[in-house]
Amino acid sequence: MPLVFQSERFFREAWPQFSQAFESSMDAASEVQWIAGLAALEPPARVLDAPCGFGRHSVELARLGFAVTGVDFNETELDRARKAAREAGVELALACEDMRDMEFSGEFDLAVNLFSSIGFFSDDEDRLLLDRFWRALKPGGLFVLDTRNRDQLVRSLPPEERKRVSGWTLRIENAFDPATSRWRARWFRLKRATAKTKEQAQELIGESEIRLYSAHELSAMLRPERWSRVELYGGLDGTPFSLDAPRLVLAAWK
Ligand SMILES: C[S@@+](CC[C@H](N)C(=O)[O-])C[C@H]1O[C@@H](n2cnc3c(N)ncnc32)[C@H](O)[C@@H]1O
């Protein structure tokens, strides 16, 4: 029996209720421009976007003329990706699959894992996932991973956050466990402001637990010896990496 991680349930059930409040298509367009420049790709290069969520990067990559395969295990998000592709007049190859089962081999010029989409599993499974991206690439292909910078986050994680989602408010309770380097969050839908008890005021809609990695840990997990070059950035715009950068971006050429 494969292990079921807390984040699996969270991403299957809770995340689609508010994903679009966190992930903007405007950011995706500029991020994709930067990635495509780094990869120096010409259409019709093949690109893997895993997990692709509701397809915001996949659609922008397809607009640039690339042949994009998106993988995600959430059908709700994939339906949104299909709709976004139709509206943009582009084609995407979308697969509803657990990314831990991806079996691609030497097919892609570019592979991306974006917006904090690592750390959902055990360290060993995260390492195996990185292997799958390496295997999916052609020689010379580029892998871009973008996630939270653990060393910045541990000094800045607020105990509570609120976010407006179309018509309602999301409340997030954050905790960081320094012994495991895992960020635990409880996600609530706020209800009536006049409620007398905490239970009446909010409804728990999901709990997540995500392993956060420092730059040196993730770089080592990539096994740098098998890539021809690995670079670090502090954002999907080429910002230099630093302790204070909110993002950690790894770019690795096979
Ligand atoms: C934080 S979102 C990022 C999505 C996308 N990269 C973006 O930037 O919009 C994480 C995504 O991972 C997907 N996901 C989580 N665990 C997965 C798994 N084991 N296999 C495939 N997709 C998974 C979720 O369904 C969700 O769409």
XYZ file of C-alpha atoms and ligand atoms in Angstrom:
281
model
C 0.000 0.000 0.000
C 1.491 3.393 -0.918
C 1.640 5.902 1.932
C -1.097 8.541 1.805
C 0.312 11.894 2.827
C -1.793 14.582 4.454
C -1.213 16.875 1.494
C -2.743 14.345 -0.891
C -6.175 14.741 0.701
C -5.661 18.498 0.952
C -4.860 18.884 -2.754
C -7.606 16.512 -3.863
C -10.396 18.061 -1.786
C -9.642 21.508 -0.370
C -7.203 23.244 -2.733
C -9.522 23.650 -5.795
C -11.908 25.669 -3.610
C -9.427 28.553 -3.462
C -6.483 27.800 -5.804
C -7.446 30.607 -8.154
C -7.076 33.181 -5.361
C -3.399 32.248 -5.021
C -2.344 31.577 -8.567
C -2.591 34.408 -11.045
C -2.531 34.033 -14.810
C -0.828 37.430 -15.123
C 2.139 36.217 -13.058
C 2.193 33.042 -15.137
C 2.608 34.950 -18.429
C 5.697 36.829 -17.249
C 7.148 33.779 -15.470
C 6.827 31.728 -18.630
C 8.539 34.457 -20.669
C 11.508 34.324 -18.324
C 11.666 30.513 -18.323
C 11.412 30.309 -22.128
C 14.258 32.831 -22.411
C 16.426 30.806 -20.040
C 15.692 27.621 -21.979
C 16.362 29.398 -25.301
C 13.662 27.271 -26.901
C 12.197 27.538 -30.353
C 8.704 26.253 -31.166
C 7.626 23.476 -31.455
C 9.756 22.377 -28.485
C 8.090 19.955 -26.043
C 7.360 21.066 -22.489
C 6.232 19.155 -19.380
C 4.334 21.118 -16.681
C 3.830 18.964 -13.562
C 1.754 19.550 -11.587
C -0.064 21.912 -13.915
C -3.029 22.832 -11.683
C -5.600 24.789 -13.672
C -3.103 25.247 -16.472
C -2.019 28.854 -16.068
C 1.601 28.162 -17.103
C 0.663 25.423 -19.584
C -1.623 27.793 -21.487
C 1.023 30.539 -21.604
C 3.665 28.066 -22.796
C 1.294 26.837 -25.505
C 0.644 30.440 -26.574
C 4.392 30.705 -27.247
C 4.034 27.816 -29.682
C 5.349 24.972 -27.507
C 3.772 21.511 -27.396
C 2.745 21.266 -23.739
C 1.922 18.215 -21.626
C 0.322 19.029 -18.265
C 0.034 16.478 -15.456
C -2.116 16.862 -12.330
C -4.138 14.413 -10.237
C -7.026 16.759 -9.635
C -9.855 16.526 -12.190
C -11.410 19.834 -11.084
C -8.175 21.673 -11.821
C -7.713 19.815 -15.115
C -11.254 20.774 -16.214
C -10.324 24.391 -15.570
C -7.145 23.901 -17.608
C -9.168 22.447 -20.515
C -11.524 25.435 -20.396
C -8.630 27.931 -20.229
C -6.972 26.256 -23.230
C -10.220 26.403 -25.233
C -10.643 30.076 -24.390
C -7.035 30.831 -25.363
C -7.392 28.814 -28.583
C -4.457 26.533 -27.765
C -4.071 22.780 -27.422
C -2.768 21.031 -24.319
C -2.107 17.348 -23.717
C -3.458 16.904 -20.185
C -3.049 13.770 -18.082
C -4.856 13.049 -14.837
C -2.097 11.232 -13.047
C -0.162 11.194 -9.790
C 3.128 12.881 -10.709
C 4.956 10.169 -8.750
C 3.844 7.753 -11.497
C 5.080 9.798 -14.486
C 6.959 7.493 -16.858
C 8.312 9.951 -19.444
C 11.702 9.199 -20.904
C 13.857 11.607 -22.932
C 10.861 13.367 -24.472
C 10.973 16.971 -23.291
C 13.113 20.038 -24.015
C 11.822 21.777 -20.876
C 10.197 20.428 -17.688
C 8.777 22.651 -14.947
C 7.582 22.120 -11.385
C 6.178 25.485 -10.298
C 4.608 27.299 -7.364
C 5.745 25.219 -4.392
C 4.871 21.819 -5.816
C 7.559 19.779 -4.063
C 7.575 18.601 -0.445
C 4.154 16.957 -0.479
C 5.609 13.526 0.288
C 8.500 11.974 2.255
C 12.033 13.161 1.438
C 12.640 9.865 -0.396
C 9.548 10.288 -2.562
C 10.440 13.905 -3.320
C 13.876 12.683 -4.447
C 12.271 10.052 -6.690
C 10.037 12.747 -8.170
C 13.116 14.800 -9.074
C 14.518 11.693 -10.769
C 11.384 11.521 -12.928
C 11.938 15.063 -14.189
C 15.548 14.238 -15.056
C 14.420 11.119 -16.935
C 11.704 13.037 -18.815
C 14.221 15.432 -20.383
C 16.200 15.121 -23.602
C 19.971 15.621 -23.256
C 20.484 19.396 -22.999
C 16.901 19.895 -21.738
C 16.162 22.313 -18.892
C 14.375 21.604 -15.600
C 12.997 24.585 -13.643
C 11.727 24.155 -10.091
C 10.192 27.078 -8.193
C 9.301 26.792 -4.511
C 9.316 28.685 -1.231
C 12.704 29.597 0.197
C 12.655 27.750 3.494
C 15.315 29.960 5.087
C 13.298 33.095 4.364
C 9.984 31.536 5.350
C 11.057 30.310 8.802
C 11.808 33.911 9.749
C 8.669 35.423 8.268
C 5.787 32.909 8.457
C 2.836 34.709 10.109
C 0.845 32.573 12.591
C -2.315 33.550 10.757
C -3.200 34.780 7.271
C -6.457 35.818 5.625
C -7.259 35.864 1.958
C -10.347 36.997 0.103
C -11.669 34.293 -2.220
C -14.559 35.201 -4.566
C -17.312 36.041 -2.060
C -15.774 34.559 1.105
C -12.716 34.776 3.359
C -10.104 32.080 3.857
C -8.247 31.970 7.169
C -4.990 30.036 7.407
C -3.364 28.944 10.668
C 0.341 28.365 10.108
C 2.892 26.452 12.147
C 6.440 25.497 11.298
C 7.993 22.412 12.872
C 11.756 23.044 13.080
C 12.445 19.392 13.902
C 11.057 18.145 10.577
C 11.184 21.351 8.493
C 7.517 20.839 7.679
C 5.031 23.688 7.364
C 1.639 22.706 8.748
C -1.416 24.755 7.899
C -5.091 24.546 8.788
C -7.405 26.188 6.265
C -10.753 27.623 7.391
C -13.709 29.211 5.635
C -14.841 32.170 7.758
C -18.583 32.285 8.280
C -20.779 34.821 10.044
C -19.036 37.741 11.751
C -21.819 37.677 14.402
C -21.185 34.044 15.376
C -20.865 33.439 19.123
C -18.580 30.401 19.113
C -15.419 29.643 17.126
C -17.202 26.645 15.552
C -19.980 28.902 14.266
C -17.506 31.470 13.011
C -15.370 29.176 10.878
C -15.368 25.822 9.141
C -12.209 23.743 8.775
C -11.883 22.858 5.081
C -8.432 21.325 4.917
C -5.096 20.615 6.555
C -1.777 20.558 4.737
C 1.725 19.523 5.693
C 4.536 20.424 3.340
C 8.263 19.784 3.681
C 10.259 22.948 3.098
C 13.756 22.642 1.706
C 16.765 24.926 1.943
C 18.624 25.660 -1.277
C 21.533 23.372 -0.389
C 19.192 20.468 0.429
C 17.221 20.691 -2.804
C 20.401 21.165 -4.851
C 21.849 17.992 -3.317
C 18.589 16.077 -3.904
C 18.804 16.941 -7.606
C 22.121 15.034 -7.706
C 24.058 17.876 -9.395
C 26.673 15.470 -10.771
C 24.281 14.227 -13.425
C 23.302 17.685 -14.702
C 25.653 19.665 -16.903
C 24.841 22.924 -15.081
C 22.688 23.981 -12.093
C 21.799 27.608 -11.306
C 19.948 29.181 -8.384
C 17.634 32.192 -8.525
C 15.407 34.017 -6.041
C 12.384 34.236 -8.353
C 11.017 33.422 -11.794
C 12.350 36.748 -13.045
C 16.067 36.130 -12.548
C 16.293 37.799 -9.100
C 19.539 36.619 -7.474
C 19.046 33.997 -4.765
C 19.591 35.189 -1.180
C 18.539 34.335 2.360
C 15.815 36.975 2.057
C 14.380 35.938 -1.308
C 10.842 34.591 -0.834
C 11.324 32.078 -3.647
C 13.900 29.439 -4.429
C 14.306 28.631 -8.129
C 16.558 25.860 -9.397
C 17.416 25.696 -13.080
C 19.214 22.525 -14.149
C 20.388 21.585 -17.660
C 20.640 17.872 -18.392
C 0.329 24.703 -5.481
S -0.512 23.991 -6.861
C 0.514 24.477 -8.212
C -0.108 24.255 -9.558
C 0.621 24.919 -10.756
N 2.006 24.494 -10.861
C 0.534 26.440 -10.694
O 1.549 27.095 -10.465
O -0.568 26.965 -10.884
C -0.157 22.298 -6.605
C -0.857 21.335 -7.552
O -0.324 20.035 -7.329
C -1.324 19.080 -7.573
N -0.870 17.851 -6.918
C -0.637 17.655 -5.603
N -0.149 16.420 -5.394
C -0.072 15.826 -6.620
C 0.358 14.553 -7.062
N 0.802 13.648 -6.202
N 0.319 14.281 -8.382
C -0.155 15.197 -9.278
N -0.588 16.419 -8.907
C -0.539 16.730 -7.593
C -2.571 19.723 -7.011
O -3.733 19.155 -7.549
C -2.369 21.194 -7.400
O -2.992 21.467 -8.628
